[in-house]
C-alpha positions as CSV (number, residue, x, y, z in Angstrom):
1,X,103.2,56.1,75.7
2,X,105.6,53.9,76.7
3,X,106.4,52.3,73.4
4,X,106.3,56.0,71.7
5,X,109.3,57.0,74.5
6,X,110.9,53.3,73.5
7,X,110.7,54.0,69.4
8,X,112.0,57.7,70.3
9,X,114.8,56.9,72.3
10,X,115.5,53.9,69.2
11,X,115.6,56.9,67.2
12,X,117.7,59.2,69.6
13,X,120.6,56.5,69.0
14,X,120.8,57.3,65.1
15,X,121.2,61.1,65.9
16,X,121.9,62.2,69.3
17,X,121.9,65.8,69.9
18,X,125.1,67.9,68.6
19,X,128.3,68.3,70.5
20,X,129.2,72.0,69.6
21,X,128.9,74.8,71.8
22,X,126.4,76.6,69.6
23,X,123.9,74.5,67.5
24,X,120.0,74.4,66.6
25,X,117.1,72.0,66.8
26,X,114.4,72.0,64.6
27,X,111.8,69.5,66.2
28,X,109.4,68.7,63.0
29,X,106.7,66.9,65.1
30,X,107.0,70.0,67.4
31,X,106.9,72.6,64.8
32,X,109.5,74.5,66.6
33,X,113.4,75.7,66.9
34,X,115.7,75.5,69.5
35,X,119.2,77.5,69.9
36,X,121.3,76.0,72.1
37,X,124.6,77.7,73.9
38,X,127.0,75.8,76.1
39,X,124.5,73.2,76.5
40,X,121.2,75.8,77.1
41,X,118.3,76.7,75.3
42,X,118.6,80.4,75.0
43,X,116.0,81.1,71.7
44,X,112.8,79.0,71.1
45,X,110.4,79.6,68.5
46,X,107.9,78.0,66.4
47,X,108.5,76.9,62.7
48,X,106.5,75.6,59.7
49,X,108.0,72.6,58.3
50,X,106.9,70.3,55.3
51,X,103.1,69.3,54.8
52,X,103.0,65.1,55.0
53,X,103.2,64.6,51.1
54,X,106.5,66.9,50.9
55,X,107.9,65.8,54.6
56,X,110.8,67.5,55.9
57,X,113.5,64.8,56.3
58,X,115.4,63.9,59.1
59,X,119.4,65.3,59.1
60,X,122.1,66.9,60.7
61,X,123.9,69.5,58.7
62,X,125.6,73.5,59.4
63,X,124.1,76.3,58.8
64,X,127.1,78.6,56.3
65,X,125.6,81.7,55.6
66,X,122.8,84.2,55.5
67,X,121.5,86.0,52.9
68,X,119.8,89.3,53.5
69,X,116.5,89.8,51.2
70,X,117.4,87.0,49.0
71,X,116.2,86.0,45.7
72,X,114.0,82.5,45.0
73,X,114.3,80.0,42.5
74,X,111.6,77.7,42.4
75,X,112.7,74.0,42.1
76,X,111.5,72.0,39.6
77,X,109.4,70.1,41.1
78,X,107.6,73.2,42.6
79,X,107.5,74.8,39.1
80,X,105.6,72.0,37.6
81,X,103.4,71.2,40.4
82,X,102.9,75.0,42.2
83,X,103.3,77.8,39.7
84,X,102.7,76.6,36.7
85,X,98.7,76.0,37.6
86,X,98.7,79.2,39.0
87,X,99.7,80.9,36.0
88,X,97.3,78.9,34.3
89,X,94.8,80.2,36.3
90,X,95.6,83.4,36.8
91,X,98.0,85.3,34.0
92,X,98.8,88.6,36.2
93,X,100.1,85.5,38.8
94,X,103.6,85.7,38.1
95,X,103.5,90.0,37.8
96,X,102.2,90.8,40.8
97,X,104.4,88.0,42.4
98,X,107.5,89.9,40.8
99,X,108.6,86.4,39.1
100,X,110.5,86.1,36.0
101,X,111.0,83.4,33.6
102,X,113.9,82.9,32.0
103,X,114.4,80.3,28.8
104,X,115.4,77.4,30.4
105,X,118.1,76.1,33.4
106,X,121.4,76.8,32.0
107,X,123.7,79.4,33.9
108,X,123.3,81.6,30.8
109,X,119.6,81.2,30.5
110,X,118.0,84.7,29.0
111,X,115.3,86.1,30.3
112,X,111.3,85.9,28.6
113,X,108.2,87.6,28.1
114,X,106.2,85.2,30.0
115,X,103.3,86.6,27.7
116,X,105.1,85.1,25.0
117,X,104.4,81.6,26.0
118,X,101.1,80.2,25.6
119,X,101.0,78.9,29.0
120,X,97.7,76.4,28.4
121,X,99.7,74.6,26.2
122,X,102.7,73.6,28.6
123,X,102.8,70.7,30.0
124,X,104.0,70.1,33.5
125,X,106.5,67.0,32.3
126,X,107.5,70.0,29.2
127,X,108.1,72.0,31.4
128,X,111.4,74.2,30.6
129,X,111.2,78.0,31.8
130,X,113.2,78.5,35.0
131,X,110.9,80.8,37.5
132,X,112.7,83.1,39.8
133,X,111.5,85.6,42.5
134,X,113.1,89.2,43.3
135,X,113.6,89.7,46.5
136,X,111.0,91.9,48.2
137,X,108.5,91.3,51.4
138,X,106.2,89.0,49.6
139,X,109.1,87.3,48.2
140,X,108.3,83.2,49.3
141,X,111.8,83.2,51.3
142,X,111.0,86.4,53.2
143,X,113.7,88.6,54.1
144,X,115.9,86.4,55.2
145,X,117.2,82.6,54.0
146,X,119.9,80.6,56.5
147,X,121.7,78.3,53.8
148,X,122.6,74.8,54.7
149,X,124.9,72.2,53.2
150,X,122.7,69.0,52.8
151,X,122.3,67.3,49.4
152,X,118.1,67.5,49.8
153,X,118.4,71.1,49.1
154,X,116.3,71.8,52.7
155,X,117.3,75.4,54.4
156,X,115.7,77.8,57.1
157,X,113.9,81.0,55.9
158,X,111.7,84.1,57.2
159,X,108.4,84.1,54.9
160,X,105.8,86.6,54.7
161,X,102.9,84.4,55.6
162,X,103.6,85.0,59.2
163,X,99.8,84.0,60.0
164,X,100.4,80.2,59.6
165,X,102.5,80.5,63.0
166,X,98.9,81.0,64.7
167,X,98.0,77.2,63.5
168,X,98.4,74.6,66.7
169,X,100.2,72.1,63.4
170,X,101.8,73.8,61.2
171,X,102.8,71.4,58.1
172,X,102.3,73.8,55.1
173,X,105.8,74.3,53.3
174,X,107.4,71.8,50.6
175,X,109.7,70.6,53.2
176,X,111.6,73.9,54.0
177,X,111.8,75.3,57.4
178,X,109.8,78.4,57.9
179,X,110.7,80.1,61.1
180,X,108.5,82.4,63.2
181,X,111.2,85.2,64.2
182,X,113.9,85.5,61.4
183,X,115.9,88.5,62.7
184,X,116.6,87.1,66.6
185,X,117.5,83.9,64.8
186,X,120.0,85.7,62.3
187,X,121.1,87.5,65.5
188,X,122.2,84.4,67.5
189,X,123.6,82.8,64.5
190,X,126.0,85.9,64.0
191,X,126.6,86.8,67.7
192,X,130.0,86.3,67.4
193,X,130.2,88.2,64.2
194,X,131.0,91.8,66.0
195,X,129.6,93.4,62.8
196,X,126.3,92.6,62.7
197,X,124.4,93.8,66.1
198,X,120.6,93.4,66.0
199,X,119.7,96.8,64.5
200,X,122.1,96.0,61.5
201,X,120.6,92.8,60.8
202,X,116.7,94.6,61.3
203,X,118.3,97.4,58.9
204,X,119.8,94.5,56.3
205,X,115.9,93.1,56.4
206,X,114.6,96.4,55.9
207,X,116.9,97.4,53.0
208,X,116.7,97.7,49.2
209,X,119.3,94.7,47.8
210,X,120.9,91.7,48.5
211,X,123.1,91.3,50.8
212,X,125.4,87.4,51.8
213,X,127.0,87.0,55.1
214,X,129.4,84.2,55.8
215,X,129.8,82.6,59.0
216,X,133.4,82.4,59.9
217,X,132.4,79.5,62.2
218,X,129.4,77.5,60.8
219,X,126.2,76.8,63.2
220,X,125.4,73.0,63.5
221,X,121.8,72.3,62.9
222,X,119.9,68.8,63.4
223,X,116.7,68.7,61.7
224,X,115.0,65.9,64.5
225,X,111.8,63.7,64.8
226,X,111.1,63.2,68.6
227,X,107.3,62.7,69.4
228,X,108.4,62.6,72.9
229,X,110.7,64.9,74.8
230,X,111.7,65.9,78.3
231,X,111.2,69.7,78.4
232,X,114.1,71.3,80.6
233,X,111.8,71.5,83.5
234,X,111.5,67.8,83.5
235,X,108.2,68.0,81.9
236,X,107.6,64.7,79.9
237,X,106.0,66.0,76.3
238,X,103.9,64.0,74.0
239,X,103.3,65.1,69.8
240,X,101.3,64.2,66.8
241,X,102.9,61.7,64.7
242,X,103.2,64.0,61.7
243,X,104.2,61.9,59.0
244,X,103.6,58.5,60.4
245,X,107.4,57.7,61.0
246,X,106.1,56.5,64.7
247,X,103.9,53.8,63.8
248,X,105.9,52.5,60.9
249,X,109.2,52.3,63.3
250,X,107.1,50.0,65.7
251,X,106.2,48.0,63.6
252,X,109.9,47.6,62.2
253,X,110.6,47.4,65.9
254,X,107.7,44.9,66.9
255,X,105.6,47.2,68.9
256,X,101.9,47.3,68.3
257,X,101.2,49.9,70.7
258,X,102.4,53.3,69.3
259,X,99.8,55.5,68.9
């Protein structure tokens, strides 16, 4: 344990905590969220973050805007390796999922009859059709998305598989953070926004189109990997190491002892 505290504290010098007066820390080895205000947690909940073959990384970024029943466009890489065996498999898949395919990636891309395509023939590496969800309660972003700024294209969102929350580790997503309790985390990220008190926001979630909000003042977030913590009651904490970042810092570091 004491060379887990060591190679956490190495890694607390790369990226200490933010500075601002209103931030959030998403603890992947935790599977949870912190909100911080003036230096205090005032909002904790758990999160689902990426399984260990699509790990979440490590960054610190702000949080810009949030969109109200968004839309989803799967990324390529989750075109090719998610959907497109599912609509192999299954040819009402991307109906009763309310996805449509469009021709290919370009801003004036039209949209397709996906029966038109004879989907048993497509390749994953051919792959071409753009895939993209309307918004809805099943849609995979749930009813809200937080948008970030980062260049690995990683943001917050609500989801409607709110059952994974009840697993102790919770590393199912493609490196995306799912959190447990989008609208009270929408309503401290706009609580200086006088517009949007907590029954707008559960109104917004509830409504019938899209709907972008921009933060006048962005939200820092820092996406962390701490395996050990102090909890605020001085509690020394211990977690999994998730995607084996531990073991191989250690070693960089010459301990054999991390577990």
């Amino acid at each position: 344990r004491v060379d887990q505290i060591f190679v956490n504290m190495e890694r607390l010098r790369w990226m200490p905590p933010p500075r601002e007066r209103r931030y959030l820390v998403v603890n992947v080895p935790a599977f949870d969220l912190t909100a911080f205000e003036d230096g205090k947690p005032v909002l904790r909940m758990p999160v689902i973050v990426g399984r260990p073959s699509r790990p979440t990384p490590m960054f610190y970024d702000r949080m810009t805007e949030v969109t109200f029943l968004p839309s989803w466009t799967a990324p390529v890489k989750i075109a090719r390796r998610d959907i497109l065996p599912k609509v192999k498999e299954d040819p009402e898949y991307l109906e009763r999922n309310r996805i449509k395919v469009f021709s290919d990636w370009s801003a004036n891309a039209c949209e397709v009859d996906p029966r038109s395509i004879d989907w048993a023939s497509v390749r994953p590496e051919n792959l071409v059709q753009k895939f993209k969800q309307e918004p809805g309660p099943q849609n995979a972003l749930g009813t809200i998305r937080f948008t970030l700024e980062n260049d690995f294209d990683i943001f917050l969102h609500d989801t409607p598989h709110k059952e994974l929350f009840a697993k102790p580790v919770r590393g199912f997503s493609s490196g995306c953070i799912r959190v447990a309790d989008a609208a009270a985390l929408a309503e401290f990220v706009l609580k200086e926004n006088v517009n949007w008190p907590r029954d707008k926001i559960e109104e917004a979630m509830a409504g019938d189109h899209t709907f972008v909000v921009n933060l006048t003042r962005p939200v820092a977030v820092q996406v962390a990997y701490r395996t050990a913590f102090v909890e605020d009651d001085g509690t020394m904490e211990f977690r999994g190491d998730t995607y084996g970042r531990d073991r191989h810092l250690g070693r960089v570091l010459g301990l054999a002892s991390v577990p």
